[in-house]
Amino acid sequence: MKMNNIYIAVMDYRDGTIKMYTIPASILEGWEDDRTEGVEYWLCENTDYSVDECYFMFSENPIKVIKK
């Protein structure tokens, strides 16, 4: 089954926020061998993501943030 979207959650330690992004899966074409690197490249090019001050996760399914 072909993915339509990639869901990304970024925890930004600079300001204590979690930022959510949804990108078309087609953006990762050419990154099949390392999708993680492809997502990180996209974040660096299109957001204020900082390798040293943020952490990200991504999924083929929507990501939920649960506050307790």
JSON list of N, CA and C in Angstrom, two decimals:
[
{"chain": "A", "resi": 1, "resn": "MET", "atom": "N", "xyz": [0.84, -1.19, 0.00]},
{"chain": "A", "resi": 1, "resn": "MET", "atom": "CA", "xyz": [0.00, 0.00, 0.00]},
{"chain": "A", "resi": 1, "resn": "MET", "atom": "C", "xyz": [0.88, 1.25, 0.00]},
{"chain": "A", "resi": 2, "resn": "LYS", "atom": "N", "xyz": [0.60, 2.15, -0.88]},
{"chain": "A", "resi": 2, "resn": "LYS", "atom": "CA", "xyz": [1.39, 3.37, -1.01]},
{"chain": "A", "resi": 2, "resn": "LYS", "atom": "C", "xyz": [0.91, 4.43, -0.02]},
{"chain": "A", "resi": 3, "resn": "MET", "atom": "N", "xyz": [1.88, 5.06, 0.64]},
{"chain": "A", "resi": 3, "resn": "MET", "atom": "CA", "xyz": [1.55, 6.12, 1.61]},
{"chain": "A", "resi": 3, "resn": "MET", "atom": "C", "xyz": [1.17, 7.40, 0.87]},
{"chain": "A", "resi": 4, "resn": "ASN", "atom": "N", "xyz": [0.22, 8.13, 1.45]},
{"chain": "A", "resi": 4, "resn": "ASN", "atom": "CA", "xyz": [-0.14, 9.43, 0.91]},
{"chain": "A", "resi": 4, "resn": "ASN", "atom": "C", "xyz": [0.56, 10.56, 1.64]},
{"chain": "A", "resi": 5, "resn": "ASN", "atom": "N", "xyz": [0.68, 10.41, 2.96]},
{"chain": "A", "resi": 5, "resn": "ASN", "atom": "CA", "xyz": [1.28, 11.46, 3.80]},
{"chain": "A", "resi": 5, "resn": "ASN", "atom": "C", "xyz": [2.26, 10.87, 4.79]},
{"chain": "A", "resi": 6, "resn": "ILE", "atom": "N", "xyz": [3.15, 11.72, 5.24]},
{"chain": "A", "resi": 6, "resn": "ILE", "atom": "CA", "xyz": [4.05, 11.43, 6.35]},
{"chain": "A", "resi": 6, "resn": "ILE", "atom": "C", "xyz": [3.69, 12.44, 7.44]},
{"chain": "A", "resi": 7, "resn": "TYR", "atom": "N", "xyz": [3.50, 11.96, 8.65]},
{"chain": "A", "resi": 7, "resn": "TYR", "atom": "CA", "xyz": [3.17, 12.81, 9.80]},
{"chain": "A", "resi": 7, "resn": "TYR", "atom": "C", "xyz": [4.42, 12.96, 10.65]},
{"chain": "A", "resi": 8, "resn": "ILE", "atom": "N", "xyz": [4.73, 14.20, 11.00]},
{"chain": "A", "resi": 8, "resn": "ILE", "atom": "CA", "xyz": [5.95, 14.50, 11.74]},
{"chain": "A", "resi": 8, "resn": "ILE", "atom": "C", "xyz": [5.60, 15.29, 12.99]},
{"chain": "A", "resi": 9, "resn": "ALA", "atom": "N", "xyz": [6.22, 14.89, 14.11]},
{"chain": "A", "resi": 9, "resn": "ALA", "atom": "CA", "xyz": [6.11, 15.65, 15.36]},
{"chain": "A", "resi": 9, "resn": "ALA", "atom": "C", "xyz": [7.53, 16.07, 15.75]},
{"chain": "A", "resi": 10, "resn": "VAL", "atom": "N", "xyz": [7.70, 17.34, 16.04]},
{"chain": "A", "resi": 10, "resn": "VAL", "atom": "CA", "xyz": [9.00, 17.88, 16.44]},
{"chain": "A", "resi": 10, "resn": "VAL", "atom": "C", "xyz": [8.89, 18.45, 17.84]},
{"chain": "A", "resi": 11, "resn": "MET", "atom": "N", "xyz": [9.70, 17.94, 18.76]},
{"chain": "A", "resi": 11, "resn": "MET", "atom": "CA", "xyz": [9.77, 18.50, 20.10]},
{"chain": "A", "resi": 11, "resn": "MET", "atom": "C", "xyz": [10.93, 19.51, 20.09]},
{"chain": "A", "resi": 12, "resn": "ASP", "atom": "N", "xyz": [10.58, 20.75, 20.32]},
{"chain": "A", "resi": 12, "resn": "ASP", "atom": "CA", "xyz": [11.56, 21.84, 20.27]},
{"chain": "A", "resi": 12, "resn": "ASP", "atom": "C", "xyz": [11.93, 22.23, 21.69]},
{"chain": "A", "resi": 13, "resn": "TYR", "atom": "N", "xyz": [13.15, 21.92, 22.08]},
{"chain": "A", "resi": 13, "resn": "TYR", "atom": "CA", "xyz": [13.61, 22.20, 23.43]},
{"chain": "A", "resi": 13, "resn": "TYR", "atom": "C", "xyz": [13.87, 23.69, 23.66]},
{"chain": "A", "resi": 14, "resn": "ARG", "atom": "N", "xyz": [13.98, 24.46, 22.60]},
{"chain": "A", "resi": 14, "resn": "ARG", "atom": "CA", "xyz": [14.24, 25.90, 22.75]},
{"chain": "A", "resi": 14, "resn": "ARG", "atom": "C", "xyz": [13.09, 26.62, 23.41]},
{"chain": "A", "resi": 15, "resn": "ASP", "atom": "N", "xyz": [11.86, 26.24, 23.01]},
{"chain": "A", "resi": 15, "resn": "ASP", "atom": "CA", "xyz": [10.70, 26.95, 23.56]},
{"chain": "A", "resi": 15, "resn": "ASP", "atom": "C", "xyz": [9.66, 26.00, 24.17]},
{"chain": "A", "resi": 16, "resn": "GLY", "atom": "N", "xyz": [10.01, 24.73, 24.29]},
{"chain": "A", "resi": 16, "resn": "GLY", "atom": "CA", "xyz": [9.13, 23.78, 24.96]},
{"chain": "A", "resi": 16, "resn": "GLY", "atom": "C", "xyz": [7.86, 23.45, 24.18]},
{"chain": "A", "resi": 17, "resn": "THR", "atom": "N", "xyz": [7.92, 23.54, 22.87]},
{"chain": "A", "resi": 17, "resn": "THR", "atom": "CA", "xyz": [6.73, 23.27, 22.06]},
{"chain": "A", "resi": 17, "resn": "THR", "atom": "C", "xyz": [6.86, 21.96, 21.30]},
{"chain": "A", "resi": 18, "resn": "ILE", "atom": "N", "xyz": [5.72, 21.47, 20.86]},
{"chain": "A", "resi": 18, "resn": "ILE", "atom": "CA", "xyz": [5.68, 20.35, 19.93]},
{"chain": "A", "resi": 18, "resn": "ILE", "atom": "C", "xyz": [5.00, 20.86, 18.67]},
{"chain": "A", "resi": 19, "resn": "LYS", "atom": "N", "xyz": [5.69, 20.75, 17.57]},
{"chain": "A", "resi": 19, "resn": "LYS", "atom": "CA", "xyz": [5.17, 21.22, 16.29]},
{"chain": "A", "resi": 19, "resn": "LYS", "atom": "C", "xyz": [4.83, 20.01, 15.44]},
{"chain": "A", "resi": 20, "resn": "MET", "atom": "N", "xyz": [3.69, 20.08, 14.77]},
{"chain": "A", "resi": 20, "resn": "MET", "atom": "CA", "xyz": [3.21, 18.97, 13.96]},
{"chain": "A", "resi": 20, "resn": "MET", "atom": "C", "xyz": [3.21, 19.38, 12.48]},
{"chain": "A", "resi": 21, "resn": "TYR", "atom": "N", "xyz": [3.65, 18.46, 11.63]},
{"chain": "A", "resi": 21, "resn": "TYR", "atom": "CA", "xyz": [3.68, 18.70, 10.20]},
{"chain": "A", "resi": 21, "resn": "TYR", "atom": "C", "xyz": [3.10, 17.48, 9.48]},
{"chain": "A", "resi": 22, "resn": "THR", "atom": "N", "xyz": [2.44, 17.72, 8.39]},
{"chain": "A", "resi": 22, "resn": "THR", "atom": "CA", "xyz": [1.97, 16.67, 7.50]},
{"chain": "A", "resi": 22, "resn": "THR", "atom": "C", "xyz": [2.52, 17.01, 6.12]},
{"chain": "A", "resi": 23, "resn": "ILE", "atom": "N", "xyz": [3.28, 16.08, 5.55]},
{"chain": "A", "resi": 23, "resn": "ILE", "atom": "CA", "xyz": [3.87, 16.32, 4.24]},
{"chain": "A", "resi": 23, "resn": "ILE", "atom": "C", "xyz": [3.47, 15.18, 3.30]},
{"chain": "A", "resi": 24, "resn": "PRO", "atom": "N", "xyz": [3.40, 15.45, 2.01]},
{"chain": "A", "resi": 24, "resn": "PRO", "atom": "CA", "xyz": [3.12, 14.38, 1.07]},
{"chain": "A", "resi": 24, "resn": "PRO", "atom": "C", "xyz": [4.26, 13.36, 1.08]},
{"chain": "A", "resi": 25, "resn": "ALA", "atom": "N", "xyz": [3.92, 12.10, 1.06]},
{"chain": "A", "resi": 25, "resn": "ALA", "atom": "CA", "xyz": [4.94, 11.04, 1.08]},
{"chain": "A", "resi": 25, "resn": "ALA", "atom": "C", "xyz": [5.86, 11.15, -0.13]},
{"chain": "A", "resi": 26, "resn": "SER", "atom": "N", "xyz": [5.37, 11.72, -1.20]},
{"chain": "A", "resi": 26, "resn": "SER", "atom": "CA", "xyz": [6.18, 11.85, -2.42]},
{"chain": "A", "resi": 26, "resn": "SER", "atom": "C", "xyz": [7.44, 12.68, -2.19]},
{"chain": "A", "resi": 27, "resn": "ILE", "atom": "N", "xyz": [7.45, 13.52, -1.17]},
{"chain": "A", "resi": 27, "resn": "ILE", "atom": "CA", "xyz": [8.63, 14.32, -0.85]},
{"chain": "A", "resi": 27, "resn": "ILE", "atom": "C", "xyz": [9.82, 13.42, -0.51]},
{"chain": "A", "resi": 28, "resn": "LEU", "atom": "N", "xyz": [9.54, 12.23, -0.01]},
{"chain": "A", "resi": 28, "resn": "LEU", "atom": "CA", "xyz": [10.62, 11.32, 0.37]},
{"chain": "A", "resi": 28, "resn": "LEU", "atom": "C", "xyz": [11.08, 10.40, -0.76]},
{"chain": "A", "resi": 29, "resn": "GLU", "atom": "N", "xyz": [10.59, 10.61, -1.97]},
{"chain": "A", "resi": 29, "resn": "GLU", "atom": "CA", "xyz": [11.07, 9.82, -3.10]},
{"chain": "A", "resi": 29, "resn": "GLU", "atom": "C", "xyz": [12.56, 10.05, -3.24]},
{"chain": "A", "resi": 30, "resn": "GLY", "atom": "N", "xyz": [13.28, 8.98, -3.40]},
{"chain": "A", "resi": 30, "resn": "GLY", "atom": "CA", "xyz": [14.73, 9.05, -3.49]},
{"chain": "A", "resi": 30, "resn": "GLY", "atom": "C", "xyz": [15.40, 8.81, -2.14]},
{"chain": "A", "resi": 31, "resn": "TRP", "atom": "N", "xyz": [14.63, 8.81, -1.06]},
{"chain": "A", "resi": 31, "resn": "TRP", "atom": "CA", "xyz": [15.15, 8.58, 0.29]},
{"chain": "A", "resi": 31, "resn": "TRP", "atom": "C", "xyz": [14.73, 7.21, 0.81]},
{"chain": "A", "resi": 32, "resn": "GLU", "atom": "N", "xyz": [14.34, 6.29, -0.06]},
{"chain": "A", "resi": 32, "resn": "GLU", "atom": "CA", "xyz": [13.83, 4.99, 0.39]},
{"chain": "A", "resi": 32, "resn": "GLU", "atom": "C", "xyz": [14.82, 4.25, 1.29]},
{"chain": "A", "resi": 33, "resn": "ASP", "atom": "N", "xyz": [16.11, 4.43, 1.06]},
{"chain": "A", "resi": 33, "resn": "ASP", "atom": "CA", "xyz": [17.11, 3.75, 1.88]},
{"chain": "A", "resi": 33, "resn": "ASP", "atom": "C", "xyz": [17.25, 4.34, 3.26]},
{"chain": "A", "resi": 34, "resn": "ASP", "atom": "N", "xyz": [16.89, 5.60, 3.42]},
{"chain": "A", "resi": 34, "resn": "ASP", "atom": "CA", "xyz": [16.98, 6.25, 4.74]},
{"chain": "A", "resi": 34, "resn": "ASP", "atom": "C", "xyz": [15.93, 7.35, 4.85]},
{"chain": "A", "resi": 35, "resn": "ARG", "atom": "N", "xyz": [14.70, 6.92, 5.12]},
{"chain": "A", "resi": 35, "resn": "ARG", "atom": "CA", "xyz": [13.60, 7.89, 5.23]},
{"chain": "A", "resi": 35, "resn": "ARG", "atom": "C", "xyz": [13.84, 8.87, 6.38]},
{"chain": "A", "resi": 36, "resn": "THR", "atom": "N", "xyz": [14.48, 8.41, 7.47]},
{"chain": "A", "resi": 36, "resn": "THR", "atom": "CA", "xyz": [14.76, 9.31, 8.60]},
{"chain": "A", "resi": 36, "resn": "THR", "atom": "C", "xyz": [15.60, 10.49, 8.14]},
{"chain": "A", "resi": 37, "resn": "GLU", "atom": "N", "xyz": [16.62, 10.22, 7.36]},
{"chain": "A", "resi": 37, "resn": "GLU", "atom": "CA", "xyz": [17.47, 11.29, 6.86]},
{"chain": "A", "resi": 37, "resn": "GLU", "atom": "C", "xyz": [16.68, 12.21, 5.92]},
{"chain": "A", "resi": 38, "resn": "GLY", "atom": "N", "xyz": [15.78, 11.64, 5.14]},
{"chain": "A", "resi": 38, "resn": "GLY", "atom": "CA", "xyz": [14.95, 12.44, 4.25]},
{"chain": "A", "resi": 38, "resn": "GLY", "atom": "C", "xyz": [14.03, 13.38, 5.01]},
{"chain": "A", "resi": 39, "resn": "VAL", "atom": "N", "xyz": [13.44, 12.87, 6.08]},
{"chain": "A", "resi": 39, "resn": "VAL", "atom": "CA", "xyz": [12.56, 13.72, 6.91]},
{"chain": "A", "resi": 39, "resn": "VAL", "atom": "C", "xyz": [13.39, 14.82, 7.56]},
{"chain": "A", "resi": 40, "resn": "GLU", "atom": "N", "xyz": [14.55, 14.48, 8.10]},
{"chain": "A", "resi": 40, "resn": "GLU", "atom": "CA", "xyz": [15.40, 15.50, 8.73]},
{"chain": "A", "resi": 40, "resn": "GLU", "atom": "C", "xyz": [15.83, 16.55, 7.72]},
{"chain": "A", "resi": 41, "resn": "TYR", "atom": "N", "xyz": [16.18, 16.14, 6.51]},
{"chain": "A", "resi": 41, "resn": "TYR", "atom": "CA", "xyz": [16.55, 17.09, 5.46]},
{"chain": "A", "resi": 41, "resn": "TYR", "atom": "C", "xyz": [15.38, 18.03, 5.18]},
{"chain": "A", "resi": 42, "resn": "TRP", "atom": "N", "xyz": [14.16, 17.46, 5.05]},
{"chain": "A", "resi": 42, "resn": "TRP", "atom": "CA", "xyz": [12.98, 18.29, 4.79]},
{"chain": "A", "resi": 42, "resn": "TRP", "atom": "C", "xyz": [12.79, 19.31, 5.92]},
{"chain": "A", "resi": 43, "resn": "LEU", "atom": "N", "xyz": [12.90, 18.85, 7.17]},
{"chain": "A", "resi": 43, "resn": "LEU", "atom": "CA", "xyz": [12.73, 19.75, 8.31]},
{"chain": "A", "resi": 43, "resn": "LEU", "atom": "C", "xyz": [13.76, 20.88, 8.27]},
{"chain": "A", "resi": 44, "resn": "CYS", "atom": "N", "xyz": [15.01, 20.55, 8.00]},
{"chain": "A", "resi": 44, "resn": "CYS", "atom": "CA", "xyz": [16.07, 21.58, 7.96]},
{"chain": "A", "resi": 44, "resn": "CYS", "atom": "C", "xyz": [15.82, 22.60, 6.86]},
{"chain": "A", "resi": 45, "resn": "GLU", "atom": "N", "xyz": [15.29, 22.16, 5.72]},
{"chain": "A", "resi": 45, "resn": "GLU", "atom": "CA", "xyz": [15.07, 23.05, 4.59]},
{"chain": "A", "resi": 45, "resn": "GLU", "atom": "C", "xyz": [13.79, 23.87, 4.70]},
{"chain": "A", "resi": 46, "resn": "ASN", "atom": "N", "xyz": [12.80, 23.39, 5.46]},
{"chain": "A", "resi": 46, "resn": "ASN", "atom": "CA", "xyz": [11.47, 24.00, 5.41]},
{"chain": "A", "resi": 46, "resn": "ASN", "atom": "C", "xyz": [10.94, 24.52, 6.74]},
{"chain": "A", "resi": 47, "resn": "THR", "atom": "N", "xyz": [11.69, 24.33, 7.82]},
{"chain": "A", "resi": 47, "resn": "THR", "atom": "CA", "xyz": [11.23, 24.79, 9.14]},
{"chain": "A", "resi": 47, "resn": "THR", "atom": "C", "xyz": [12.42, 25.38, 9.89]},
{"chain": "A", "resi": 48, "resn": "ASP", "atom": "N", "xyz": [12.20, 25.76, 11.13]},
{"chain": "A", "resi": 48, "resn": "ASP", "atom": "CA", "xyz": [13.30, 26.27, 11.96]},
{"chain": "A", "resi": 48, "resn": "ASP", "atom": "C", "xyz": [13.92, 25.14, 12.79]},
{"chain": "A", "resi": 49, "resn": "TYR", "atom": "N", "xyz": [13.79, 23.91, 12.33]},
{"chain": "A", "resi": 49, "resn": "TYR", "atom": "CA", "xyz": [14.34, 22.73, 13.01]},
{"chain": "A", "resi": 49, "resn": "TYR", "atom": "C", "xyz": [15.84, 22.89, 13.23]},
{"chain": "A", "resi": 50, "resn": "SER", "atom": "N", "xyz": [16.30, 22.55, 14.41]},
{"chain": "A", "resi": 50, "resn": "SER", "atom": "CA", "xyz": [17.71, 22.59, 14.77]},
{"chain": "A", "resi": 50, "resn": "SER", "atom": "C", "xyz": [18.12, 21.20, 15.27]},
{"chain": "A", "resi": 51, "resn": "VAL", "atom": "N", "xyz": [19.10, 20.60, 14.64]},
{"chain": "A", "resi": 51, "resn": "VAL", "atom": "CA", "xyz": [19.56, 19.27, 15.00]},
{"chain": "A", "resi": 51, "resn": "VAL", "atom": "C", "xyz": [19.95, 19.21, 16.47]},
{"chain": "A", "resi": 52, "resn": "ASP", "atom": "N", "xyz": [20.55, 20.26, 16.99]},
{"chain": "A", "resi": 52, "resn": "ASP", "atom": "CA", "xyz": [21.04, 20.27, 18.38]},
{"chain": "A", "resi": 52, "resn": "ASP", "atom": "C", "xyz": [19.95, 20.59, 19.40]},
{"chain": "A", "resi": 53, "resn": "GLU", "atom": "N", "xyz": [18.83, 21.18, 18.97]},
{"chain": "A", "resi": 53, "resn": "GLU", "atom": "CA", "xyz": [17.84, 21.65, 19.93]},
{"chain": "A", "resi": 53, "resn": "GLU", "atom": "C", "xyz": [16.43, 21.08, 19.73]},
{"chain": "A", "resi": 54, "resn": "CYS", "atom": "N", "xyz": [16.32, 20.10, 18.84]},
{"chain": "A", "resi": 54, "resn": "CYS", "atom": "CA", "xyz": [15.01, 19.50, 18.57]},
{"chain": "A", "resi": 54, "resn": "CYS", "atom": "C", "xyz": [15.15, 17.99, 18.44]},
{"chain": "A", "resi": 55, "resn": "TYR", "atom": "N", "xyz": [14.03, 17.33, 18.61]},
{"chain": "A", "resi": 55, "resn": "TYR", "atom": "CA", "xyz": [13.94, 15.89, 18.38]},
{"chain": "A", "resi": 55, "resn": "TYR", "atom": "C", "xyz": [12.68, 15.65, 17.57]},
{"chain": "A", "resi": 56, "resn": "PHE", "atom": "N", "xyz": [12.75, 14.75, 16.60]},
{"chain": "A", "resi": 56, "resn": "PHE", "atom": "CA", "xyz": [11.56, 14.49, 15.80]},
{"chain": "A", "resi": 56, "resn": "PHE", "atom": "C", "xyz": [11.25, 13.01, 15.71]},
{"chain": "A", "resi": 57, "resn": "MET", "atom": "N", "xyz": [9.99, 12.74, 15.40]},
{"chain": "A", "resi": 57, "resn": "MET", "atom": "CA", "xyz": [9.55, 11.39, 15.08]},
{"chain": "A", "resi": 57, "resn": "MET", "atom": "C", "xyz": [8.60, 11.53, 13.91]},
{"chain": "A", "resi": 58, "resn": "PHE", "atom": "N", "xyz": [8.48, 10.44, 13.13]},
{"chain": "A", "resi": 58, "resn": "PHE", "atom": "CA", "xyz": [7.55, 10.49, 12.01]},
{"chain": "A", "resi": 58, "resn": "PHE", "atom": "C", "xyz": [6.87, 9.14, 11.86]},
{"chain": "A", "resi": 59, "resn": "SER", "atom": "N", "xyz": [5.72, 9.18, 11.19]},
{"chain": "A", "resi": 59, "resn": "SER", "atom": "CA", "xyz": [4.91, 7.98, 11.06]},
{"chain": "A", "resi": 59, "resn": "SER", "atom": "C", "xyz": [4.08, 8.05, 9.78]},
{"chain": "A", "resi": 60, "resn": "GLU", "atom": "N", "xyz": [3.67, 6.88, 9.31]},
{"chain": "A", "resi": 60, "resn": "GLU", "atom": "CA", "xyz": [2.73, 6.81, 8.20]},
{"chain": "A", "resi": 60, "resn": "GLU", "atom": "C", "xyz": [1.30, 7.05, 8.70]},
{"chain": "A", "resi": 61, "resn": "ASN", "atom": "N", "xyz": [1.12, 7.00, 10.01]},
{"chain": "A", "resi": 61, "resn": "ASN", "atom": "CA", "xyz": [-0.19, 7.23, 10.64]},
{"chain": "A", "resi": 61, "resn": "ASN", "atom": "C", "xyz": [-0.16, 8.55, 11.40]},
{"chain": "A", "resi": 62, "resn": "PRO", "atom": "N", "xyz": [-1.31, 9.21, 11.52]},
{"chain": "A", "resi": 62, "resn": "PRO", "atom": "CA", "xyz": [-1.33, 10.46, 12.30]},
{"chain": "A", "resi": 62, "resn": "PRO", "atom": "C", "xyz": [-0.77, 10.25, 13.71]},
{"chain": "A", "resi": 63, "resn": "ILE", "atom": "N", "xyz": [-0.06, 11.25, 14.20]},
{"chain": "A", "resi": 63, "resn": "ILE", "atom": "CA", "xyz": [0.56, 11.20, 15.53]},
{"chain": "A", "resi": 63, "resn": "ILE", "atom": "C", "xyz": [-0.33, 11.98, 16.49]},
{"chain": "A", "resi": 64, "resn": "LYS", "atom": "N", "xyz": [-0.57, 11.40, 17.65]},
{"chain": "A", "resi": 64, "resn": "LYS", "atom": "CA", "xyz": [-1.35, 12.07, 18.69]},
{"chain": "A", "resi": 64, "resn": "LYS", "atom": "C", "xyz": [-0.41, 12.48, 19.83]},
{"chain": "A", "resi": 65, "resn": "VAL", "atom": "N", "xyz": [-0.61, 13.67, 20.33]},
{"chain": "A", "resi": 65, "resn": "VAL", "atom": "CA", "xyz": [0.10, 14.12, 21.52]},
{"chain": "A", "resi": 65, "resn": "VAL", "atom": "C", "xyz": [-0.90, 14.06, 22.66]},
{"chain": "A", "resi": 66, "resn": "ILE", "atom": "N", "xyz": [-0.56, 13.28, 23.67]},
{"chain": "A", "resi": 66, "resn": "ILE", "atom": "CA", "xyz": [-1.45, 13.11, 24.81]},
{"chain": "A", "resi": 66, "resn": "ILE", "atom": "C", "xyz": [-0.85, 13.85, 26.00]},
{"chain": "A", "resi": 67, "resn": "LYS", "atom": "N", "xyz": [-1.60, 14.78, 26.55]},
{"chain": "A", "resi": 67, "resn": "LYS", "atom": "CA", "xyz": [-1.15, 15.55, 27.71]},
{"chain": "A", "resi": 67, "resn": "LYS", "atom": "C", "xyz": [-1.70, 14.89, 28.96]},
{"chain": "A", "resi": 68, "resn": "LYS", "atom": "N", "xyz": [-0.86, 14.72, 29.95]},
{"chain": "A", "resi": 68, "resn": "LYS", "atom": "CA", "xyz": [-1.30, 14.14, 31.22]},
{"chain": "A", "resi": 68, "resn": "LYS", "atom": "C", "xyz": [-1.01, 15.09, 32.35]}
]
